[in-house]
Short mmCIF file of C-alpha atoms and ligand atoms in Angstrom, two decimals:
data_model
loop_
_atom_site.label_atom_id
_atom_site.label_comp_id
_atom_site.label_asym_id
_atom_site.label_seq_id
_atom_site.Cartn_x
_atom_site.Cartn_y
_atom_site.Cartn_z
CA MET N 20 152.12 115.80 91.18
CA GLU N 21 150.40 119.28 89.84
CA THR N 22 146.87 118.67 88.44
CA LEU N 23 146.21 121.38 85.41
CA VAL N 24 143.06 122.67 85.02
CA LEU N 25 142.28 123.33 81.51
CA LYS N 26 139.23 125.52 80.29
CA VAL N 27 137.67 123.94 77.19
CA ASP N 28 135.71 126.03 75.16
CA LYS N 29 135.52 127.16 71.37
CA SER N 30 138.46 129.55 71.49
CA PRO N 31 142.28 128.90 70.38
CA GLN N 32 142.97 128.39 74.10
CA GLY N 33 140.35 125.56 74.31
CA GLU N 34 141.76 123.80 71.25
CA LYS N 35 145.13 123.96 72.68
CA ALA N 36 143.55 122.54 75.96
CA LEU N 37 142.05 119.84 74.09
CA ASP N 38 145.26 118.88 72.32
CA LYS N 39 147.32 119.05 75.39
CA ALA N 40 144.73 116.49 77.27
CA ALA N 41 144.83 114.28 74.25
CA GLU N 42 148.63 114.27 74.48
CA ILE N 43 148.54 113.30 78.11
CA ILE N 44 146.27 110.37 77.62
CA LYS N 45 148.20 109.17 74.47
CA ASP N 46 151.25 109.03 76.76
CA GLY N 47 149.74 107.12 79.40
CA GLY N 48 148.57 110.05 81.73
CA LEU N 49 145.19 110.41 83.29
CA VAL N 50 142.82 113.22 82.21
CA ALA N 51 139.37 113.88 83.77
CA PHE N 52 136.71 115.22 81.21
CA PRO N 53 133.18 116.09 81.04
CA THR N 54 130.48 113.97 79.54
CA GLU N 55 126.76 114.39 79.22
CA THR N 56 126.26 112.19 82.36
CA VAL N 57 129.02 112.97 84.75
CA TYR N 58 132.90 113.57 84.33
CA GLY N 59 134.84 110.72 83.59
CA LEU N 60 138.66 110.01 84.86
CA GLY N 61 140.21 108.78 81.38
CA GLY N 62 143.25 107.10 80.49
CA ASP N 63 144.25 104.95 77.28
CA ALA N 64 141.77 101.74 77.53
CA LYS N 65 144.54 99.67 75.83
CA ASN N 66 147.31 100.36 78.00
CA PRO N 67 147.25 98.38 81.47
CA ARG N 68 149.50 100.70 83.04
CA SER N 69 146.99 103.59 82.55
CA SER N 70 144.12 101.59 83.84
CA LYS N 71 146.16 100.81 86.99
CA ARG N 72 146.92 104.46 87.67
CA ILE N 73 143.08 105.18 87.30
CA TYR N 74 142.07 102.66 90.12
CA LYS N 75 145.01 104.16 92.21
CA ALA N 76 143.96 107.69 91.86
CA LYS N 77 140.27 106.98 92.72
CA GLY N 78 141.01 104.59 95.52
CA ARG N 79 139.06 102.06 93.69
CA PRO N 80 139.22 98.24 94.23
CA SER N 81 140.78 96.69 91.25
CA ASP N 82 138.04 94.15 90.43
CA ASN N 83 135.41 96.86 89.53
CA PRO N 84 135.72 97.29 85.76
CA LEU N 85 136.01 100.53 83.67
CA ILE N 86 133.72 101.61 81.03
CA VAL N 87 135.68 102.12 77.44
CA HIS N 88 134.59 105.34 75.86
CA ILE N 89 134.78 105.17 72.06
CA ALA N 90 133.96 107.63 68.88
CA ASN N 91 132.79 105.51 66.30
CA MET N 92 131.50 101.90 65.42
CA SER N 93 135.00 100.73 64.13
CA GLN N 94 136.14 101.17 67.52
CA LEU N 95 133.29 98.79 68.93
CA GLU N 96 134.18 96.42 66.34
CA GLU N 97 137.92 96.42 67.55
CA ILE N 98 137.45 95.32 70.89
CA VAL N 99 134.35 92.85 71.18
CA GLU N 100 134.39 89.25 69.97
CA GLU N 101 131.25 90.17 67.73
CA VAL N 102 128.62 92.87 67.46
CA PRO N 103 125.21 91.26 68.04
CA GLU N 104 122.31 92.46 66.12
CA VAL N 105 120.67 93.98 69.32
CA ALA N 106 123.69 95.95 69.74
CA ARG N 107 123.92 97.72 66.51
CA ILE N 108 119.84 98.66 67.04
CA LEU N 109 120.80 100.12 70.48
CA ALA N 110 123.61 102.00 69.08
CA ASP N 111 121.55 103.24 66.23
CA ASN N 112 118.80 104.54 68.60
CA PHE N 113 120.90 105.71 71.63
CA TRP N 114 124.53 106.23 70.49
CA PRO N 115 126.09 108.71 71.18
CA GLY N 116 124.31 109.13 74.34
CA PRO N 117 123.92 107.90 77.86
CA LEU N 118 124.06 104.33 77.05
CA THR N 119 126.57 101.68 78.21
CA MET N 120 126.35 98.23 76.72
CA ILE N 121 128.39 95.30 78.09
CA LEU N 122 129.70 92.72 75.37
CA LYS N 123 132.00 89.91 75.22
CA LYS N 124 135.54 91.19 74.69
CA ASN N 125 138.21 90.27 72.65
CA LYS N 126 142.36 90.42 73.47
CA VAL N 127 142.61 93.99 72.34
CA VAL N 128 141.25 95.18 75.70
CA PRO N 129 143.52 94.36 78.51
CA LYS N 130 141.89 92.63 81.77
CA GLN N 131 143.26 95.44 83.91
CA THR N 132 140.86 97.66 81.96
CA THR N 133 137.84 95.05 82.86
CA GLY N 134 138.87 94.28 86.55
CA GLY N 135 139.58 90.53 85.16
CA LEU N 136 136.04 90.10 83.69
CA ASP N 137 136.26 88.78 79.99
CA THR N 138 133.15 91.03 78.99
CA VAL N 139 133.62 94.79 78.41
CA ALA N 140 131.48 97.94 79.12
CA ILE N 141 131.43 100.42 76.23
CA ARG N 142 129.71 103.73 75.67
CA MET N 143 129.80 106.35 72.96
CA PRO N 144 129.48 109.60 74.76
CA SER N 145 127.40 112.52 73.04
CA ASP N 146 129.38 115.27 74.67
CA GLU N 147 131.42 117.22 72.09
CA ILE N 148 134.40 117.75 74.39
CA ALA N 149 134.60 114.07 75.16
CA ARG N 150 134.27 112.95 71.70
CA GLU N 151 137.12 115.51 70.51
CA LEU N 152 139.46 114.14 73.28
CA ILE N 153 138.67 110.44 72.20
CA ILE N 154 139.37 111.53 68.30
CA ARG N 155 142.32 113.49 68.97
CA SER N 156 144.17 111.31 71.48
CA ASP N 157 143.67 108.29 68.90
CA CYS N 158 142.60 106.19 71.78
CA MET N 159 139.70 104.55 73.13
CA ILE N 160 139.35 106.01 76.34
CA ALA N 161 138.73 103.93 79.69
CA ALA N 162 137.09 105.94 82.23
CA PRO N 163 135.09 105.66 85.55
CA SER N 164 133.33 108.57 86.87
CA ALA N 165 136.25 110.98 88.34
CA ASN N 166 135.29 110.82 91.96
CA VAL N 167 137.09 109.30 94.80
CA SER N 168 135.52 105.91 95.19
CA GLY N 169 132.41 105.97 97.20
CA LYS N 170 131.82 109.85 96.96
CA PRO N 171 129.14 111.08 94.50
CA SER N 172 130.09 111.29 90.91
CA PRO N 173 131.39 114.58 89.86
CA THR N 174 129.07 116.83 87.83
CA LEU N 175 131.28 119.94 87.80
CA ALA N 176 134.99 120.13 87.11
CA SER N 177 135.50 121.58 90.72
CA HIS N 178 134.18 118.29 92.20
CA VAL N 179 136.87 116.45 90.32
CA TYR N 180 139.62 118.98 91.35
CA LYS N 181 138.51 118.70 94.97
CA ASP N 182 138.37 114.84 95.02
CA LEU N 183 141.70 114.14 92.78
CA SER N 184 143.76 117.22 92.76
CA GLY N 185 147.54 115.96 92.83
CA LYS N 186 146.55 112.50 91.97
CA ILE N 187 145.62 112.99 88.27
CA ASP N 188 147.64 115.08 85.21
CA ALA N 189 144.66 117.23 84.20
CA VAL N 190 141.15 118.17 84.44
CA LEU N 191 139.18 119.59 81.50
CA ASP N 192 136.67 121.99 82.53
CA GLY N 193 133.82 122.05 80.27
CA GLY N 194 131.00 123.51 82.66
CA ALA N 195 128.10 121.22 83.94
CA ALA N 196 127.32 117.53 83.00
CA ILE N 197 123.98 118.04 81.52
CA ILE N 198 122.33 114.72 82.83
CA GLY N 199 123.94 114.58 86.28
CA LEU N 200 123.51 110.81 86.68
CA GLU N 201 125.67 108.13 85.28
CA SER N 202 124.97 106.26 82.07
CA THR N 203 122.16 103.36 81.78
CA ILE N 204 124.13 100.11 81.91
CA ILE N 205 122.78 97.33 79.88
CA ASP N 206 124.13 93.66 79.74
CA LEU N 207 123.92 92.25 76.51
CA THR N 208 125.69 88.99 77.27
CA SER N 209 122.70 87.37 79.01
CA ASP N 210 119.83 85.85 77.13
CA ILE N 211 117.29 88.56 77.81
CA PRO N 212 118.98 92.13 77.84
CA THR N 213 119.26 93.31 81.38
CA ILE N 214 119.61 96.60 83.14
CA LEU N 215 122.44 96.77 85.51
CA ARG N 216 122.34 100.38 86.44
CA PRO N 217 119.28 102.55 85.72
CA GLY N 218 119.92 105.90 83.87
CA ALA N 219 118.54 108.60 81.57
CA ILE N 220 117.79 106.08 78.93
CA THR N 221 114.91 104.10 80.50
CA LYS N 222 113.59 100.60 80.43
CA ASN N 223 110.84 101.65 78.34
CA MET N 224 112.89 103.51 75.86
CA LEU N 225 114.87 100.46 75.46
CA GLU N 226 112.03 98.11 75.14
CA GLN N 227 110.46 100.06 72.39
CA VAL N 228 113.39 99.21 70.15
CA ILE N 229 114.69 95.86 71.27
CA GLY N 230 111.41 94.16 72.88
CA ARG N 231 111.79 92.51 76.42
CA VAL N 232 114.36 93.70 78.85
CA ASP N 233 114.70 92.74 82.44
CA ILE N 234 115.99 94.62 85.27
CA ASP N 235 118.79 93.17 87.75
CA PRO N 236 116.65 92.42 90.83
CA SER N 237 119.35 94.04 93.07
CA ILE N 238 118.13 97.42 91.64
CA LEU N 239 114.82 97.14 92.50
CA GLU N 240 115.29 96.08 96.21
CA LYS N 241 115.21 98.74 98.60
CA LYS N 242 117.86 97.05 100.66
CA GLU N 243 121.47 96.28 100.10
CA ALA N 244 121.44 93.41 97.82
CA ASP N 245 123.85 90.26 97.93
CA LYS N 246 125.03 90.16 94.32
CA PRO N 247 124.52 92.87 91.81
CA LYS N 248 126.01 92.08 88.54
CA ALA N 249 127.67 95.44 88.03
CA PRO N 250 130.76 95.15 90.30
CA GLY N 251 130.46 98.68 90.95
CA MET N 252 126.80 98.50 92.32
CA ARG N 253 128.28 96.40 95.18
CA TYR N 254 130.03 99.30 96.71
CA LYS N 255 128.90 101.79 99.03
CA HIS N 256 128.62 104.83 96.86
CA TYR N 257 127.23 108.40 96.46
CA ALA N 258 127.39 108.90 100.13
CA PRO N 259 127.80 112.66 101.60
CA LYS N 260 129.47 112.82 105.17
CA ALA N 261 126.14 113.42 107.05
CA GLU N 262 123.88 110.54 107.81
CA LEU N 263 121.03 110.93 105.09
CA THR N 264 117.55 109.29 105.67
CA ILE N 265 115.01 109.22 102.87
CA VAL N 266 111.23 109.81 104.07
CA GLU N 267 108.44 108.27 102.15
CA GLY N 268 104.80 109.22 102.23
CA ASN N 269 102.05 111.50 101.41
CA SER N 270 103.73 114.75 100.77
CA SER N 271 102.38 116.81 103.83
CA LYS N 272 103.09 114.31 106.12
CA VAL N 273 106.67 113.94 104.82
CA VAL N 274 106.99 117.75 105.56
CA ALA N 275 105.48 117.41 108.82
CA TYR N 276 107.69 114.41 109.68
CA ILE N 277 110.97 116.14 108.70
CA ASN N 278 109.77 119.12 110.50
CA SER N 279 109.52 117.25 113.89
CA GLN N 280 112.90 115.74 113.23
CA VAL N 281 114.45 119.38 112.74
CA ARG N 282 112.50 120.61 115.84
CA GLU N 283 114.09 117.57 117.97
CA ASN N 284 117.61 117.96 116.50
CA ASP N 285 117.44 121.73 117.05
CA ASN N 286 116.93 120.85 120.71
CA LYS N 287 119.80 118.76 120.86
CA GLY N 288 122.11 121.26 118.96
CA ILE N 289 122.12 118.98 115.97
CA ASN N 290 121.97 120.94 112.40
CA THR N 291 119.98 119.29 110.07
CA GLY N 292 119.89 119.44 106.11
CA ILE N 293 116.74 118.86 104.05
CA ILE N 294 116.78 117.83 100.31
CA ALA N 295 113.33 119.33 99.15
CA THR N 296 111.39 119.63 96.06
CA SER N 297 110.85 123.50 94.99
CA GLU N 298 106.89 122.63 95.84
CA ASN N 299 107.79 121.92 99.49
CA ALA N 300 110.97 124.08 100.18
CA ASN N 301 109.20 126.86 101.78
CA LYS N 302 107.14 124.61 104.24
CA TYR N 303 109.85 123.68 106.15
CA ILE N 304 110.54 125.44 109.56
CA GLY N 305 114.18 125.37 109.83
CA GLY N 306 117.13 123.19 108.82
CA ASN N 307 119.69 123.70 105.87
CA VAL N 308 117.10 123.52 103.14
CA LYS N 309 118.46 122.78 99.47
CA GLU N 310 115.98 122.65 96.52
CA VAL N 311 116.64 119.79 94.35
CA GLY N 312 114.03 121.13 91.64
CA SER N 313 110.39 120.61 90.87
CA ALA N 314 108.59 117.27 91.57
CA ALA N 315 107.51 117.42 88.09
CA ASP N 316 110.92 118.00 86.64
CA GLU N 317 112.59 114.68 87.14
CA GLU N 318 115.35 115.68 84.82
CA GLY N 319 116.07 118.70 86.87
CA ILE N 320 116.13 116.71 89.95
CA ALA N 321 118.79 114.03 88.21
CA HIS N 322 120.94 117.28 87.35
CA ASN N 323 120.92 118.70 90.73
CA LEU N 324 121.24 115.64 92.97
CA TYR N 325 125.08 114.97 93.23
CA ASN N 326 125.80 118.56 93.45
CA ILE N 327 123.54 118.93 96.53
CA LEU N 328 124.87 115.92 98.36
CA ARG N 329 128.48 117.49 97.63
CA GLU N 330 127.35 120.90 98.93
CA PHE N 331 126.04 119.38 102.29
CA ASP N 332 129.60 118.06 102.72
CA ASP N 333 130.69 121.91 103.08
CA THR N 334 128.45 122.65 105.61
CA ASP N 335 127.83 121.54 109.41
CA VAL N 336 125.05 119.57 109.12
CA SER N 337 125.22 116.26 110.64
CA VAL N 338 121.84 114.62 109.23
CA ILE N 339 120.09 114.93 106.09
CA TYR N 340 116.53 114.24 105.25
CA SER N 341 115.42 113.95 101.51
CA GLU N 342 112.02 113.82 100.23
CA SER N 343 111.69 110.65 98.22
CA PHE N 344 111.51 110.47 94.31
CA ASP N 345 110.12 106.88 93.78
CA GLY N 346 108.78 106.37 90.20
CA ASP N 347 109.37 105.37 86.69
CA GLY N 348 111.81 106.23 83.90
CA ILE N 349 114.69 108.60 85.25
CA ARG N 350 113.24 108.75 88.75
CA ALA N 351 113.77 105.11 89.19
CA ALA N 352 117.46 105.93 88.57
CA VAL N 353 117.47 109.11 91.08
CA MET N 354 115.87 106.78 93.69
CA ASN N 355 118.46 104.16 92.79
CA ARG N 356 121.22 106.47 93.73
CA LEU N 357 119.64 108.36 96.61
CA LEU N 358 118.91 104.94 98.36
CA LYS N 359 122.47 103.89 97.89
CA ALA N 360 123.59 107.40 99.27
CA ALA N 361 121.37 106.83 102.35
CA GLY N 362 122.84 103.14 102.80
CA TYR N 363 118.93 102.01 102.13
CA LYS N 364 117.75 104.08 105.02
CA VAL N 365 114.17 104.99 104.42
CA VAL N 366 111.46 105.84 106.82
CA SER N 367 107.83 106.11 105.95
CA ALA N 368 106.12 109.35 107.30
CA ASP N 369 102.58 107.82 106.96
CA ARG N 370 103.76 104.85 109.36
CA VAL N 371 105.38 106.79 112.08
CA ALA N 372 103.71 104.58 114.48
CA ILE N 373 101.81 106.37 117.46
CA LYS N 374 103.04 105.01 120.61
CA ARG N 375 101.77 107.17 123.52
CA ILE N 376 98.55 108.99 123.57
CA ILE N 377 97.90 111.83 125.90
CA PHE N 378 94.41 113.13 126.77
CA VAL N 379 94.44 116.75 128.20
CA GLY N 380 91.61 118.36 130.28
CA LYS N 381 91.64 121.48 132.21
CA ASN N 382 92.54 120.11 136.00
CA GLY N 383 93.35 116.66 134.89
CA SER N 384 90.86 114.85 137.32
CA SER N 385 87.63 114.42 135.55
CA ARG N 386 87.47 114.23 131.73
CA SER N 387 90.73 113.40 130.83
CA PRO N 388 91.12 110.12 133.49
CA MET N 389 87.73 109.49 132.18
CA ALA N 390 89.14 109.49 128.57
CA ALA N 391 92.06 107.52 129.39
CA SER N 392 90.40 104.69 131.11
CA ILE N 393 87.71 104.50 128.47
CA PHE N 394 90.09 104.28 125.71
CA GLU N 395 92.19 101.44 127.53
CA SER N 396 88.98 99.55 128.27
CA LEU N 397 87.93 99.73 124.49
CA ASP N 398 91.51 99.22 122.87
CA GLU N 399 91.65 95.47 122.83
CA ASP N 400 95.30 95.14 121.10
CA LYS N 401 96.80 97.49 123.98
CA ASP N 402 98.83 99.25 121.12
CA TYR N 403 99.35 102.46 123.30
CA GLU N 404 100.51 103.99 126.40
CA VAL N 405 97.77 106.34 127.58
CA LEU N 406 98.29 109.02 129.97
CA ALA N 407 95.79 111.58 131.28
CA ARG N 408 97.16 115.11 131.85
CA GLY N 409 95.73 118.56 133.01
CA LEU N 410 96.69 122.28 132.24
CA LEU N 411 95.99 123.74 135.52
CA VAL N 412 97.02 121.12 138.24
CA GLN N 413 97.70 122.90 141.41
CA PHE N 414 98.25 119.89 143.67
CA PRO N 415 97.96 116.27 143.03
CA GLU N 416 94.27 115.90 143.37
CA PRO N 417 92.59 112.71 143.54
CA LEU N 418 90.00 111.41 140.96
CA ASN N 419 86.92 113.30 140.93
CA PRO N 420 84.43 111.36 143.13
CA LYS N 421 81.55 111.74 140.27
CA THR N 422 83.97 110.31 137.61
CA GLU N 423 84.87 107.60 139.69
CA ALA N 424 81.28 106.74 140.30
CA VAL N 425 80.12 106.79 136.67
CA LEU N 426 83.28 104.74 135.79
CA ALA N 427 82.53 102.24 138.43
CA GLY N 428 78.91 102.03 137.24
CA ASN N 429 80.39 100.80 133.77
CA GLY N 430 82.71 98.40 135.17
CA ILE N 431 85.79 100.52 135.05
CA GLU N 432 88.01 100.88 138.09
CA ILE N 433 91.08 103.13 138.31
CA GLU N 434 93.52 102.70 140.83
CA GLU N 435 95.93 105.06 142.50
CA PHE N 436 95.04 108.01 140.69
CA SER N 437 96.23 111.59 141.37
CA ALA N 438 96.05 114.51 138.59
CA THR N 439 99.27 115.42 136.95
CA GLN N 440 100.47 118.69 134.88
CA LEU N 441 101.21 118.14 131.54
CA SER N 442 104.84 118.38 130.93
CA ASP N 443 107.11 118.74 127.46
CA ASP N 444 108.75 115.58 128.83
CA ASP N 445 105.57 113.61 128.19
CA ILE N 446 105.88 114.42 124.54
CA ASN N 447 108.11 112.82 121.92
CA SER N 448 108.12 112.03 118.34
CA SER N 449 105.50 109.05 118.60
CA THR N 450 103.11 111.06 120.87
CA ILE N 451 99.65 112.24 119.89
CA ILE N 452 97.74 114.65 122.18
CA PHE N 453 94.17 114.98 122.58
CA ALA N 454 92.67 118.05 124.11
CA MET N 455 89.03 117.90 125.45
CA GLU N 456 88.09 121.37 124.12
CA GLU N 457 89.64 123.58 121.28
CA THR N 458 90.56 126.24 123.78
CA LEU N 459 92.58 123.85 125.71
CA ARG N 460 94.33 122.86 122.48
CA SER N 461 95.36 126.25 121.89
CA LYS N 462 96.75 126.44 125.35
CA VAL N 463 98.82 123.17 124.91
CA LEU N 464 100.03 124.66 121.35
CA GLU N 465 100.87 127.93 123.23
CA GLY N 466 102.43 126.60 126.34
CA TYR N 467 104.39 123.66 125.32
CA GLU N 468 107.52 123.47 122.92
CA LYS N 469 107.10 119.92 121.88
CA ALA N 470 103.43 120.48 120.91
CA ASN N 471 102.55 121.42 117.26
CA GLU N 472 99.81 121.40 114.62
CA ASP N 473 101.01 117.87 113.78
CA ASN N 474 100.79 116.02 117.19
CA THR N 475 97.98 118.16 119.08
CA PHE N 476 94.34 117.87 118.28
CA THR N 477 90.98 118.55 119.63
CA LEU N 478 89.66 115.24 120.24
CA SER N 479 86.04 115.45 118.72
CA SER N 480 87.25 117.49 115.70
CA TYR N 481 90.07 114.81 115.07
CA VAL N 482 87.37 112.00 114.90
CA GLY N 483 85.10 114.50 112.88
CA GLY N 484 82.52 114.78 115.65
CA GLU N 485 80.44 117.85 115.93
CA LEU N 486 80.07 118.30 119.50
CA GLU N 487 82.98 119.09 121.88
CA ILE N 488 83.29 116.71 124.83
CA PRO N 489 80.86 118.38 127.57
CA ASN N 490 82.64 119.73 130.64
CA PRO N 491 80.77 118.14 133.73
CA TYR N 492 83.00 120.06 136.47
CA GLY N 493 80.60 121.24 138.99
CA GLY N 494 77.37 119.60 137.49
CA ASP N 495 75.55 116.67 138.57
CA LEU N 496 76.15 112.92 138.24
CA GLN N 497 73.65 112.83 135.05
CA LEU N 498 76.06 115.40 133.46
CA TYR N 499 78.99 113.26 134.26
CA GLY N 500 76.93 110.29 132.69
CA LEU N 501 76.49 112.19 129.50
CA CYS N 502 80.08 113.07 129.28
CA TYR N 503 81.00 109.69 129.45
CA GLU N 504 78.53 108.45 126.52
CA VAL N 505 80.01 111.12 124.24
CA LEU N 506 83.62 110.17 125.05
CA LYS N 507 82.82 106.52 124.70
CA ASP N 508 81.21 107.32 121.20
CA THR N 509 83.92 109.29 120.29
CA LEU N 510 86.74 106.99 121.46
CA THR N 511 85.23 104.27 119.61
CA LYS N 512 85.69 106.41 116.31
CA LEU N 513 89.11 107.36 117.45
CA ILE N 514 90.33 103.74 117.74
CA ASP N 515 89.21 102.87 114.32
CA LEU N 516 90.85 105.98 112.91
CA LEU N 517 94.01 104.94 114.64
CA LYS N 518 93.95 101.50 113.25
CA GLN N 519 93.39 102.80 109.76
CA GLU N 520 96.47 105.00 109.98
CA ARG N 521 98.69 102.31 111.08
O1 LIG J 613 127.89 107.72 82.84
C1 LIG J 613 128.93 107.11 82.92
O2 LIG J 613 128.83 105.84 83.08
C2 LIG J 613 130.21 107.56 83.42
C3 LIG J 613 130.85 108.42 82.49
C4 LIG J 613 132.03 108.82 82.75
O3 LIG J 613 130.85 107.68 81.09
N1 LIG J 613 131.01 106.50 84.10
C5 LIG J 613 130.78 105.67 85.06
O4 LIG J 613 131.58 104.74 85.31
O5 LIG J 613 129.89 105.80 85.54
P1 LIG J 613 131.78 103.89 86.71
O6 LIG J 613 133.12 103.43 86.68
O7 LIG J 613 131.59 104.85 87.80
O8 LIG J 613 130.71 103.14 86.54
C6 LIG J 613 130.88 101.83 85.90
C7 LIG J 613 129.97 100.88 86.43
C8 LIG J 613 130.63 100.09 87.53
O9 LIG J 613 129.57 99.80 88.54
C9 LIG J 613 131.08 98.60 86.90
O10 LIG J 613 131.27 97.74 87.89
C10 LIG J 613 130.10 98.59 85.79
O11 LIG J 613 129.81 99.80 85.23
N2 LIG J 613 130.82 97.78 84.80
C11 LIG J 613 132.03 98.06 83.99
N3 LIG J 613 132.41 97.08 83.27
C12 LIG J 613 131.53 95.94 83.63
C13 LIG J 613 131.25 94.54 83.22
N4 LIG J 613 132.07 94.12 82.04
N5 LIG J 613 130.13 93.91 83.59
C14 LIG J 613 129.52 94.44 84.53
N6 LIG J 613 129.48 95.78 84.82
C15 LIG J 613 130.58 96.31 84.50
MG1 LIG J 614 131.33 105.71 89.43
#
């Protein structure tokens, strides 16, 4: 089947396009059309054959009900058992618009359209083209989002064409869908009206006109839920081809975390995509960065999200990291879709646990082993692997005798020690490096690919200490003793800090 692309605008051609599309619907055919939320794939809601064709074109399970799109209140009366007062209030306030209500259906709607349920989802869209199509076809239009099942909903006619060309009769091209996320769905058949899918009409907006509104608990969960009430919310959805991970946490840590992943992936020859807010976009050191909008402009983010997910499908990235958009109102809707797109894969940048600590000194035989062994003696929980390394290790020198003496005097014994040169192989994404002096830190940053501003620090400044750790090399035993005391004090503070950051 050839799929017609019909441009709609105010011109006479636009008028003809609408008439043609209306005719196709009337004849039992399928037309994708723009709405204010996303593009829908429409057929005559009263014609069971049209509904069957919709399921087939989308590759959608036939137990997943369609939304019936109407243009006036008498069409609502025509298909439901009764119109409860709360539905009238909601219609007065939010229709036409991005709100779908679930009500008890009557016999006018075939079960094919409602996936076998005795309830029906109904929406009166505000988009002019959608409304005209309903009116001119003289039909109520059953329409799911016009994507192949599982993909992000289409916000442009080109998205629809990519997914469904050859499978449907026509696409009405009316430009970008303004909102970019599917409608809010509210179930009015339960005792307390319940949101089954968050959208641009928020819980707060609904509660202002009808009082208490609940949210289907499966929406709030950050993991795969057993039984969401809207059948469609059960399926894997919105997913780009690449593996998507959401990174939560303090903004600068999120950037640092994603940058460390980009660096690691670059080394492995893997291309990384990044979904970034405008505020952070230029802080990324590499990767394929796509700006989703300003963090303050939640509507902009909603509008852009699906398009960006689809754009990544046309690139060679195989992993994508997204900043997190948790929050109220439409942010809740954005986050709900993003979580599903990510298959609920979320990591916290604040809590990337440090597993390995490397103390770095100059020759690696006095201060760094001293620091490592003191740290181990203080860290009761034994949460870390602790290494001592040097930057100028010519040969595997034994432990400096004065270091050994001072440690022994404090009840610490080191067995089988030989100095080891720091190597990039020592450093991974859960490593933190502490240099004994600022100059050593600079050398680590210069000389090691895997060392960076986010994992390499000067020990004393990391804990907020004013003094650098004294260099006892060539000094007397007393100086080694002083070094021990300063280290012990500094490392006690360090352990506290690391505990807090966990
Ligand atoms: O914004 C929108 O709602 C778009 C545009 C085209 O109107 N449509 C849309 O349809 O998103 P669709 O089919 O992709 O999503 C409809 C959701 C599905 O999760 C479906 O399971 C749920 O609504 N749904 C439909 N009828 C239902 C019913 N009777 N009870 C519970 N959930 C229902
Ligand atoms: Mg859909």
